[in-house]
Amino acid sequence: MVERQLHGREIADERVLSAMAQVPREEFVPDEHRRHAYRDGALRIGEGQTISQPWIVAKMAELLELGGGERVLEVGTGSGYAAAVLSLLAAEVVTVERHAALAESARERLARLGHANVDVRHGDGSQGVPDRAPFDAISVTATASGEPPRALRDQASPGAPMALPLQRGGREMLVRIRGTAVEAVTPVRFVPLVEGTKG
Ligand code: SAH
Protein backbone atom coordinates (compact mmCIF):
# COMPACT_ATOMS: atom_id res chain seq x y z
CA MET A 1 0.00 0.00 0.00
CA VAL A 2 2.73 2.46 1.00
CA GLU A 3 4.75 1.88 -2.19
CA ARG A 4 1.90 1.72 -4.68
CA GLN A 5 -0.74 4.04 -3.31
CA LEU A 6 1.33 6.64 -1.47
CA HIS A 7 5.01 6.88 -2.39
CA GLY A 8 4.16 6.53 -6.07
CA ARG A 9 1.52 9.25 -5.79
CA GLU A 10 3.34 12.25 -4.40
CA ILE A 11 3.30 11.49 -0.68
CA ALA A 12 6.90 12.44 0.11
CA ASP A 13 7.01 13.01 3.88
CA GLU A 14 9.01 10.06 5.24
CA ARG A 15 7.44 10.32 8.70
CA VAL A 16 3.97 10.05 7.15
CA LEU A 17 4.99 7.05 5.01
CA SER A 18 6.45 5.36 8.07
CA ALA A 19 3.32 6.00 10.19
CA MET A 20 1.11 4.64 7.38
CA ALA A 21 3.29 1.51 7.27
CA GLN A 22 2.97 0.98 11.03
CA VAL A 23 -0.79 1.25 11.59
CA PRO A 24 -2.63 -2.05 10.87
CA ARG A 25 -5.56 -0.81 8.80
CA GLU A 26 -7.36 -4.18 9.01
CA GLU A 27 -7.93 -3.50 12.74
CA PHE A 28 -10.08 -0.49 11.85
CA VAL A 29 -12.51 -2.06 9.39
CA PRO A 30 -15.46 -4.37 10.15
CA ASP A 31 -14.65 -8.11 9.95
CA GLU A 32 -16.48 -8.61 6.66
CA HIS A 33 -14.20 -6.01 4.98
CA ARG A 34 -10.89 -7.15 6.44
CA ARG A 35 -9.67 -8.65 3.20
CA HIS A 36 -10.30 -5.30 1.46
CA ALA A 37 -8.61 -3.26 4.17
CA TYR A 38 -5.66 -2.18 2.01
CA ARG A 39 -7.53 -1.43 -1.18
CA ASP A 40 -7.22 1.99 -2.74
CA GLY A 41 -10.53 3.43 -1.57
CA ALA A 42 -12.84 4.28 1.32
CA LEU A 43 -14.75 1.51 3.16
CA ARG A 44 -18.03 1.45 5.11
CA ILE A 45 -17.64 1.20 8.89
CA GLY A 46 -21.28 1.21 10.09
CA GLU A 47 -23.66 4.01 11.16
CA GLY A 48 -23.58 5.11 7.49
CA GLN A 49 -19.98 6.28 7.90
CA THR A 50 -16.69 5.45 6.16
CA ILE A 51 -12.98 5.01 6.81
CA SER A 52 -11.10 7.27 4.38
CA GLN A 53 -8.97 6.07 1.48
CA PRO A 54 -5.32 5.54 2.58
CA TRP A 55 -4.06 8.22 0.19
CA ILE A 56 -6.41 10.84 1.67
CA VAL A 57 -5.35 9.97 5.23
CA ALA A 58 -1.69 10.31 4.23
CA LYS A 59 -2.30 13.54 2.27
CA MET A 60 -4.14 15.20 5.14
CA ALA A 61 -1.41 14.16 7.60
CA GLU A 62 1.25 15.54 5.26
CA LEU A 63 -0.58 18.87 4.91
CA LEU A 64 -0.30 19.36 8.69
CA GLU A 65 3.54 19.29 8.48
CA LEU A 66 3.88 17.69 11.91
CA GLY A 67 7.28 17.57 13.56
CA GLY A 68 6.38 15.45 16.61
CA GLY A 69 5.68 17.95 19.38
CA GLU A 70 2.20 19.12 18.41
CA ARG A 71 -1.25 18.82 19.91
CA VAL A 72 -3.59 17.94 17.05
CA LEU A 73 -7.38 18.17 16.88
CA GLU A 74 -9.23 15.78 14.60
CA VAL A 75 -12.95 16.24 13.91
CA GLY A 76 -14.66 13.02 12.75
CA THR A 77 -13.00 10.08 14.54
CA GLY A 78 -14.92 7.43 12.59
CA SER A 79 -12.96 4.19 12.97
CA GLY A 80 -10.03 5.95 14.65
CA TYR A 81 -7.67 5.05 11.78
CA ALA A 82 -6.57 8.60 10.91
CA ALA A 83 -6.22 9.39 14.63
CA ALA A 84 -3.89 6.39 14.98
CA VAL A 85 -1.74 7.64 12.10
CA LEU A 86 -1.66 11.19 13.54
CA SER A 87 -0.77 9.84 16.99
CA LEU A 88 2.53 8.55 15.57
CA LEU A 89 3.33 11.97 14.08
CA ALA A 90 2.45 14.33 16.95
CA ALA A 91 2.65 14.47 20.75
CA GLU A 92 -1.10 14.30 21.38
CA VAL A 93 -4.29 13.85 19.39
CA VAL A 94 -7.71 14.95 20.55
CA THR A 95 -10.39 13.48 18.28
CA VAL A 96 -14.15 14.12 18.36
CA GLU A 97 -16.95 11.93 16.98
CA ARG A 98 -20.66 12.78 17.01
CA HIS A 99 -21.84 9.13 16.97
CA ALA A 100 -21.55 7.68 20.48
CA ALA A 101 -21.18 4.08 19.24
CA LEU A 102 -18.34 4.99 16.85
CA ALA A 103 -16.57 7.04 19.53
CA GLU A 104 -16.80 4.14 21.96
CA SER A 105 -15.45 1.53 19.56
CA ALA A 106 -12.65 3.83 18.35
CA ARG A 107 -11.65 4.52 21.96
CA GLU A 108 -11.51 0.80 22.76
CA ARG A 109 -9.57 -0.03 19.57
CA LEU A 110 -6.99 2.78 19.96
CA ALA A 111 -6.35 1.77 23.58
CA ARG A 112 -5.98 -1.90 22.62
CA LEU A 113 -3.46 -1.00 19.89
CA GLY A 114 -1.46 1.10 22.34
CA HIS A 115 -2.20 4.63 21.05
CA ALA A 116 -2.12 6.10 24.54
CA ASN A 117 -1.72 9.71 23.37
CA VAL A 118 -5.19 9.85 21.75
CA ASP A 119 -8.12 11.38 23.64
CA VAL A 120 -11.42 10.30 22.00
CA ARG A 121 -14.38 12.56 22.77
CA HIS A 122 -18.05 12.07 21.97
CA GLY A 123 -19.42 15.43 20.90
CA ASP A 124 -20.07 17.94 18.16
CA GLY A 125 -16.65 18.59 16.65
CA SER A 126 -17.83 21.75 14.94
CA GLN A 127 -17.60 23.27 18.43
CA GLY A 128 -13.98 22.09 18.75
CA VAL A 129 -12.72 20.98 22.18
CA PRO A 130 -12.38 24.22 24.18
CA ASP A 131 -10.92 22.54 27.27
CA ARG A 132 -7.93 21.23 25.26
CA ALA A 133 -7.39 24.28 22.99
CA PRO A 134 -5.26 25.75 21.46
CA PHE A 135 -4.27 23.21 18.79
CA ASP A 136 -1.11 23.29 16.68
CA ALA A 137 -2.85 21.56 13.76
CA ILE A 138 -6.44 20.63 12.91
CA SER A 139 -7.78 17.92 10.60
CA VAL A 140 -11.48 17.72 9.75
CA THR A 141 -12.66 14.54 8.03
CA ALA A 142 -16.24 15.59 7.24
CA THR A 143 -17.28 18.27 4.76
CA ALA A 144 -18.30 21.72 5.96
CA SER A 145 -20.19 23.99 3.62
CA GLY A 146 -18.44 27.20 2.60
CA GLU A 147 -16.35 28.12 5.61
CA PRO A 148 -14.72 26.14 8.40
CA PRO A 149 -16.64 26.32 11.70
CA ARG A 150 -15.76 29.49 13.60
CA ALA A 151 -14.90 27.59 16.81
CA LEU A 152 -12.19 25.63 15.00
CA ARG A 153 -10.50 28.77 13.74
CA ASP A 154 -10.69 30.24 17.23
CA GLN A 155 -9.06 27.13 18.75
CA ALA A 156 -6.12 27.04 16.30
CA SER A 157 -2.78 28.44 17.50
CA PRO A 158 -1.47 31.34 15.42
CA GLY A 159 -0.25 29.93 12.09
CA ALA A 160 -1.57 26.42 12.78
CA PRO A 161 -2.52 24.55 9.60
CA MET A 162 -6.07 23.22 9.21
CA ALA A 163 -6.79 20.55 6.57
CA LEU A 164 -10.46 20.11 5.73
CA PRO A 165 -12.90 19.37 2.94
CA LEU A 166 -15.09 22.33 2.00
CA GLN A 167 -18.18 22.41 -0.19
CA ARG A 168 -17.94 25.41 -2.47
CA GLY A 169 -20.02 26.17 -5.53
CA GLY A 170 -21.19 22.56 -5.88
CA ARG A 171 -17.63 21.21 -5.61
CA GLU A 172 -16.02 19.45 -2.69
CA MET A 173 -12.34 20.34 -2.26
CA LEU A 174 -9.71 19.41 0.28
CA VAL A 175 -8.14 22.69 1.37
CA ARG A 176 -5.40 23.76 3.73
CA ILE A 177 -5.99 26.96 5.66
CA ARG A 178 -3.23 28.72 7.55
CA GLY A 179 -4.06 32.16 8.91
CA THR A 180 -5.60 33.97 5.95
CA ALA A 181 -3.98 31.70 3.31
CA VAL A 182 -6.26 29.12 1.68
CA GLU A 183 -4.82 26.48 -0.67
CA ALA A 184 -7.01 24.12 -2.70
CA VAL A 185 -5.38 20.66 -2.74
CA THR A 186 -7.55 18.10 -4.51
CA PRO A 187 -11.23 17.27 -5.15
CA VAL A 188 -12.57 14.84 -2.55
CA ARG A 189 -15.74 13.15 -1.24
CA PHE A 190 -16.39 12.99 2.48
CA VAL A 191 -19.56 12.58 4.54
CA PRO A 192 -21.09 15.90 5.63
CA LEU A 193 -20.12 17.63 8.86
CA VAL A 194 -23.37 17.48 10.83
CA GLU A 195 -23.97 19.70 13.83
CA GLY A 196 -25.14 18.16 17.11
CA THR A 197 -24.52 14.65 18.47
CA LYS A 198 -26.14 11.23 18.11
CA GLY A 199 -26.57 8.40 20.61
N1 SAH B 1 -11.23 9.89 10.17
C1 SAH B 1 -12.11 8.73 10.02
C2 SAH B 1 -13.09 8.87 8.87
C3 SAH B 1 -14.17 9.76 9.26
S1 SAH B 1 -15.68 9.70 8.37
C4 SAH B 1 -11.33 7.46 9.91
O1 SAH B 1 -10.10 7.50 9.83
O2 SAH B 1 -11.94 6.39 9.95
C5 SAH B 1 -16.36 11.17 9.07
C6 SAH B 1 -16.82 11.07 10.50
O3 SAH B 1 -17.19 12.37 10.92
C7 SAH B 1 -18.04 10.20 10.70
O4 SAH B 1 -17.77 9.19 11.63
C8 SAH B 1 -19.12 11.17 11.21
O5 SAH B 1 -19.99 10.59 12.16
C9 SAH B 1 -18.26 12.25 11.83
N2 SAH B 1 -18.89 13.57 12.00
C10 SAH B 1 -19.72 14.22 11.15
N3 SAH B 1 -20.06 15.41 11.68
C11 SAH B 1 -19.42 15.51 12.89
C12 SAH B 1 -19.36 16.51 13.92
N4 SAH B 1 -20.05 17.66 13.83
N5 SAH B 1 -18.61 16.25 15.02
C13 SAH B 1 -17.91 15.09 15.14
N6 SAH B 1 -17.93 14.12 14.20
C14 SAH B 1 -18.66 14.32 13.09
mmCIF file of C-alpha atoms and ligand atoms in Angstrom:
data_model
loop_
_atom_site.group_PDB
_atom_site.id
_atom_site.type_symbol
_atom_site.label_atom_id
_atom_site.label_comp_id
_atom_site.label_asym_id
_atom_site.label_seq_id
_atom_site.Cartn_x
_atom_site.Cartn_y
_atom_site.Cartn_z
ATOM 1 C CA MET A 1 0.000 0.000 0.000
ATOM 2 C CA VAL A 2 2.734 2.464 1.000
ATOM 3 C CA GLU A 3 4.748 1.882 -2.190
ATOM 4 C CA ARG A 4 1.904 1.717 -4.684
ATOM 5 C CA GLN A 5 -0.739 4.045 -3.310
ATOM 6 C CA LEU A 6 1.332 6.640 -1.468
ATOM 7 C CA HIS A 7 5.009 6.883 -2.391
ATOM 8 C CA GLY A 8 4.160 6.535 -6.067
ATOM 9 C CA ARG A 9 1.521 9.254 -5.794
ATOM 10 C CA GLU A 10 3.345 12.253 -4.395
ATOM 11 C CA ILE A 11 3.301 11.495 -0.684
ATOM 12 C CA ALA A 12 6.899 12.436 0.114
ATOM 13 C CA ASP A 13 7.011 13.009 3.881
ATOM 14 C CA GLU A 14 9.010 10.058 5.238
ATOM 15 C CA ARG A 15 7.444 10.321 8.698
ATOM 16 C CA VAL A 16 3.973 10.051 7.150
ATOM 17 C CA LEU A 17 4.990 7.050 5.015
ATOM 18 C CA SER A 18 6.447 5.363 8.072
ATOM 19 C CA ALA A 19 3.317 6.003 10.186
ATOM 20 C CA MET A 20 1.112 4.644 7.383
ATOM 21 C CA ALA A 21 3.291 1.512 7.270
ATOM 22 C CA GLN A 22 2.966 0.980 11.025
ATOM 23 C CA VAL A 23 -0.790 1.245 11.586
ATOM 24 C CA PRO A 24 -2.630 -2.045 10.867
ATOM 25 C CA ARG A 25 -5.563 -0.809 8.798
ATOM 26 C CA GLU A 26 -7.364 -4.177 9.014
ATOM 27 C CA GLU A 27 -7.935 -3.501 12.740
ATOM 28 C CA PHE A 28 -10.083 -0.492 11.850
ATOM 29 C CA VAL A 29 -12.512 -2.061 9.387
ATOM 30 C CA PRO A 30 -15.460 -4.371 10.147
ATOM 31 C CA ASP A 31 -14.647 -8.106 9.949
ATOM 32 C CA GLU A 32 -16.480 -8.613 6.656
ATOM 33 C CA HIS A 33 -14.201 -6.007 4.976
ATOM 34 C CA ARG A 34 -10.886 -7.150 6.439
ATOM 35 C CA ARG A 35 -9.668 -8.654 3.200
ATOM 36 C CA HIS A 36 -10.303 -5.303 1.458
ATOM 37 C CA ALA A 37 -8.607 -3.261 4.173
ATOM 38 C CA TYR A 38 -5.660 -2.179 2.006
ATOM 39 C CA ARG A 39 -7.533 -1.433 -1.176
ATOM 40 C CA ASP A 40 -7.219 1.989 -2.743
ATOM 41 C CA GLY A 41 -10.529 3.432 -1.573
ATOM 42 C CA ALA A 42 -12.843 4.279 1.322
ATOM 43 C CA LEU A 43 -14.754 1.507 3.162
ATOM 44 C CA ARG A 44 -18.034 1.454 5.113
ATOM 45 C CA ILE A 45 -17.645 1.199 8.893
ATOM 46 C CA GLY A 46 -21.278 1.211 10.092
ATOM 47 C CA GLU A 47 -23.661 4.011 11.157
ATOM 48 C CA GLY A 48 -23.576 5.110 7.488
ATOM 49 C CA GLN A 49 -19.976 6.281 7.897
ATOM 50 C CA THR A 50 -16.694 5.452 6.163
ATOM 51 C CA ILE A 51 -12.978 5.013 6.814
ATOM 52 C CA SER A 52 -11.103 7.266 4.378
ATOM 53 C CA GLN A 53 -8.965 6.069 1.477
ATOM 54 C CA PRO A 54 -5.321 5.539 2.579
ATOM 55 C CA TRP A 55 -4.055 8.218 0.186
ATOM 56 C CA ILE A 56 -6.406 10.837 1.672
ATOM 57 C CA VAL A 57 -5.348 9.970 5.230
ATOM 58 C CA ALA A 58 -1.688 10.313 4.232
ATOM 59 C CA LYS A 59 -2.297 13.535 2.272
ATOM 60 C CA MET A 60 -4.136 15.196 5.141
ATOM 61 C CA ALA A 61 -1.410 14.156 7.600
ATOM 62 C CA GLU A 62 1.251 15.539 5.265
ATOM 63 C CA LEU A 63 -0.582 18.870 4.913
ATOM 64 C CA LEU A 64 -0.299 19.364 8.685
ATOM 65 C CA GLU A 65 3.542 19.290 8.485
ATOM 66 C CA LEU A 66 3.880 17.686 11.905
ATOM 67 C CA GLY A 67 7.281 17.572 13.562
ATOM 68 C CA GLY A 68 6.380 15.448 16.609
ATOM 69 C CA GLY A 69 5.682 17.954 19.379
ATOM 70 C CA GLU A 70 2.205 19.122 18.412
ATOM 71 C CA ARG A 71 -1.247 18.815 19.914
ATOM 72 C CA VAL A 72 -3.590 17.937 17.049
ATOM 73 C CA LEU A 73 -7.377 18.173 16.877
ATOM 74 C CA GLU A 74 -9.229 15.776 14.597
ATOM 75 C CA VAL A 75 -12.950 16.238 13.911
ATOM 76 C CA GLY A 76 -14.663 13.018 12.755
ATOM 77 C CA THR A 77 -12.996 10.082 14.538
ATOM 78 C CA GLY A 78 -14.925 7.430 12.588
ATOM 79 C CA SER A 79 -12.962 4.193 12.971
ATOM 80 C CA GLY A 80 -10.029 5.954 14.653
ATOM 81 C CA TYR A 81 -7.674 5.048 11.779
ATOM 82 C CA ALA A 82 -6.568 8.595 10.913
ATOM 83 C CA ALA A 83 -6.223 9.387 14.632
ATOM 84 C CA ALA A 84 -3.890 6.392 14.978
ATOM 85 C CA VAL A 85 -1.742 7.645 12.098
ATOM 86 C CA LEU A 86 -1.665 11.187 13.540
ATOM 87 C CA SER A 87 -0.774 9.843 16.990
ATOM 88 C CA LEU A 88 2.534 8.555 15.571
ATOM 89 C CA LEU A 89 3.332 11.973 14.079
ATOM 90 C CA ALA A 90 2.447 14.335 16.949
ATOM 91 C CA ALA A 91 2.650 14.465 20.749
ATOM 92 C CA GLU A 92 -1.103 14.304 21.378
ATOM 93 C CA VAL A 93 -4.289 13.852 19.386
ATOM 94 C CA VAL A 94 -7.714 14.952 20.553
ATOM 95 C CA THR A 95 -10.389 13.479 18.281
ATOM 96 C CA VAL A 96 -14.150 14.124 18.355
ATOM 97 C CA GLU A 97 -16.950 11.934 16.983
ATOM 98 C CA ARG A 98 -20.663 12.780 17.013
ATOM 99 C CA HIS A 99 -21.840 9.129 16.974
ATOM 100 C CA ALA A 100 -21.553 7.681 20.484
ATOM 101 C CA ALA A 101 -21.184 4.082 19.237
ATOM 102 C CA LEU A 102 -18.343 4.989 16.851
ATOM 103 C CA ALA A 103 -16.566 7.044 19.530
ATOM 104 C CA GLU A 104 -16.802 4.136 21.959
ATOM 105 C CA SER A 105 -15.447 1.531 19.557
ATOM 106 C CA ALA A 106 -12.650 3.829 18.346
ATOM 107 C CA ARG A 107 -11.648 4.522 21.962
ATOM 108 C CA GLU A 108 -11.506 0.804 22.760
ATOM 109 C CA ARG A 109 -9.575 -0.026 19.568
ATOM 110 C CA LEU A 110 -6.994 2.776 19.964
ATOM 111 C CA ALA A 111 -6.351 1.767 23.576
ATOM 112 C CA ARG A 112 -5.976 -1.899 22.620
ATOM 113 C CA LEU A 113 -3.463 -0.998 19.890
ATOM 114 C CA GLY A 114 -1.460 1.102 22.339
ATOM 115 C CA HIS A 115 -2.196 4.632 21.049
ATOM 116 C CA ALA A 116 -2.118 6.099 24.538
ATOM 117 C CA ASN A 117 -1.724 9.706 23.366
ATOM 118 C CA VAL A 118 -5.193 9.854 21.749
ATOM 119 C CA ASP A 119 -8.122 11.379 23.643
ATOM 120 C CA VAL A 120 -11.423 10.298 22.001
ATOM 121 C CA ARG A 121 -14.378 12.556 22.770
ATOM 122 C CA HIS A 122 -18.050 12.069 21.968
ATOM 123 C CA GLY A 123 -19.416 15.426 20.903
ATOM 124 C CA ASP A 124 -20.071 17.942 18.160
ATOM 125 C CA GLY A 125 -16.651 18.589 16.645
ATOM 126 C CA SER A 126 -17.833 21.753 14.936
ATOM 127 C CA GLN A 127 -17.601 23.266 18.433
ATOM 128 C CA GLY A 128 -13.982 22.091 18.753
ATOM 129 C CA VAL A 129 -12.725 20.978 22.179
ATOM 130 C CA PRO A 130 -12.378 24.215 24.179
ATOM 131 C CA ASP A 131 -10.921 22.542 27.267
ATOM 132 C CA ARG A 132 -7.926 21.230 25.262
ATOM 133 C CA ALA A 133 -7.388 24.281 22.985
ATOM 134 C CA PRO A 134 -5.261 25.749 21.461
ATOM 135 C CA PHE A 135 -4.266 23.206 18.795
ATOM 136 C CA ASP A 136 -1.107 23.287 16.681
ATOM 137 C CA ALA A 137 -2.848 21.560 13.765
ATOM 138 C CA ILE A 138 -6.443 20.629 12.907
ATOM 139 C CA SER A 139 -7.776 17.923 10.603
ATOM 140 C CA VAL A 140 -11.480 17.721 9.753
ATOM 141 C CA THR A 141 -12.663 14.542 8.026
ATOM 142 C CA ALA A 142 -16.243 15.588 7.237
ATOM 143 C CA THR A 143 -17.282 18.273 4.765
ATOM 144 C CA ALA A 144 -18.303 21.718 5.964
ATOM 145 C CA SER A 145 -20.191 23.995 3.620
ATOM 146 C CA GLY A 146 -18.441 27.202 2.597
ATOM 147 C CA GLU A 147 -16.349 28.118 5.610
ATOM 148 C CA PRO A 148 -14.716 26.140 8.400
ATOM 149 C CA PRO A 149 -16.642 26.320 11.698
ATOM 150 C CA ARG A 150 -15.756 29.492 13.595
ATOM 151 C CA ALA A 151 -14.902 27.588 16.807
ATOM 152 C CA LEU A 152 -12.190 25.631 15.001
ATOM 153 C CA ARG A 153 -10.501 28.767 13.738
ATOM 154 C CA ASP A 154 -10.692 30.236 17.227
ATOM 155 C CA GLN A 155 -9.057 27.133 18.755
ATOM 156 C CA ALA A 156 -6.119 27.040 16.301
ATOM 157 C CA SER A 157 -2.777 28.435 17.501
ATOM 158 C CA PRO A 158 -1.468 31.339 15.416
ATOM 159 C CA GLY A 159 -0.247 29.933 12.086
ATOM 160 C CA ALA A 160 -1.571 26.418 12.783
ATOM 161 C CA PRO A 161 -2.517 24.554 9.599
ATOM 162 C CA MET A 162 -6.068 23.225 9.207
ATOM 163 C CA ALA A 163 -6.792 20.553 6.572
ATOM 164 C CA LEU A 164 -10.456 20.105 5.730
ATOM 165 C CA PRO A 165 -12.899 19.366 2.937
ATOM 166 C CA LEU A 166 -15.090 22.325 1.995
ATOM 167 C CA GLN A 167 -18.178 22.412 -0.187
ATOM 168 C CA ARG A 168 -17.939 25.409 -2.467
ATOM 169 C CA GLY A 169 -20.025 26.167 -5.529
ATOM 170 C CA GLY A 170 -21.192 22.560 -5.883
ATOM 171 C CA ARG A 171 -17.634 21.209 -5.608
ATOM 172 C CA GLU A 172 -16.019 19.449 -2.686
ATOM 173 C CA MET A 173 -12.342 20.344 -2.257
ATOM 174 C CA LEU A 174 -9.709 19.408 0.280
ATOM 175 C CA VAL A 175 -8.140 22.691 1.369
ATOM 176 C CA ARG A 176 -5.395 23.764 3.728
ATOM 177 C CA ILE A 177 -5.989 26.957 5.660
ATOM 178 C CA ARG A 178 -3.232 28.715 7.553
ATOM 179 C CA GLY A 179 -4.059 32.159 8.910
ATOM 180 C CA THR A 180 -5.598 33.972 5.947
ATOM 181 C CA ALA A 181 -3.984 31.705 3.314
ATOM 182 C CA VAL A 182 -6.264 29.120 1.684
ATOM 183 C CA GLU A 183 -4.823 26.478 -0.671
ATOM 184 C CA ALA A 184 -7.008 24.116 -2.701
ATOM 185 C CA VAL A 185 -5.376 20.663 -2.742
ATOM 186 C CA THR A 186 -7.552 18.100 -4.508
ATOM 187 C CA PRO A 187 -11.228 17.268 -5.152
ATOM 188 C CA VAL A 188 -12.574 14.841 -2.550
ATOM 189 C CA ARG A 189 -15.739 13.151 -1.240
ATOM 190 C CA PHE A 190 -16.391 12.989 2.484
ATOM 191 C CA VAL A 191 -19.556 12.580 4.537
ATOM 192 C CA PRO A 192 -21.092 15.903 5.632
ATOM 193 C CA LEU A 193 -20.120 17.626 8.863
ATOM 194 C CA VAL A 194 -23.369 17.483 10.828
ATOM 195 C CA GLU A 195 -23.974 19.699 13.829
ATOM 196 C CA GLY A 196 -25.136 18.158 17.110
ATOM 197 C CA THR A 197 -24.518 14.651 18.467
ATOM 198 C CA LYS A 198 -26.136 11.228 18.112
ATOM 199 C CA GLY A 199 -26.572 8.402 20.605
HETATM 200 N N1 SAH B 1 -11.226 9.892 10.171
HETATM 201 C C1 SAH B 1 -12.105 8.734 10.017
HETATM 202 C C2 SAH B 1 -13.088 8.866 8.866
HETATM 203 C C3 SAH B 1 -14.166 9.757 9.262
HETATM 204 S S1 SAH B 1 -15.683 9.698 8.368
HETATM 205 C C4 SAH B 1 -11.330 7.458 9.909
HETATM 206 O O1 SAH B 1 -10.097 7.497 9.828
HETATM 207 O O2 SAH B 1 -11.943 6.389 9.951
HETATM 208 C C5 SAH B 1 -16.358 11.173 9.073
HETATM 209 C C6 SAH B 1 -16.823 11.069 10.504
HETATM 210 O O3 SAH B 1 -17.193 12.373 10.915
HETATM 211 C C7 SAH B 1 -18.041 10.199 10.699
HETATM 212 O O4 SAH B 1 -17.769 9.193 11.631
HETATM 213 C C8 SAH B 1 -19.117 11.167 11.209
HETATM 214 O O5 SAH B 1 -19.993 10.589 12.164
HETATM 215 C C9 SAH B 1 -18.258 12.253 11.827
HETATM 216 N N2 SAH B 1 -18.889 13.565 11.997
HETATM 217 C C10 SAH B 1 -19.715 14.224 11.155
HETATM 218 N N3 SAH B 1 -20.062 15.409 11.680
HETATM 219 C C11 SAH B 1 -19.424 15.513 12.888
HETATM 220 C C12 SAH B 1 -19.363 16.505 13.924
HETATM 221 N N4 SAH B 1 -20.046 17.657 13.832
HETATM 222 N N5 SAH B 1 -18.613 16.254 15.017
HETATM 223 C C13 SAH B 1 -17.911 15.093 15.136
HETATM 224 N N6 SAH B 1 -17.933 14.125 14.200
HETATM 225 C C14 SAH B 1 -18.663 14.325 13.088
#
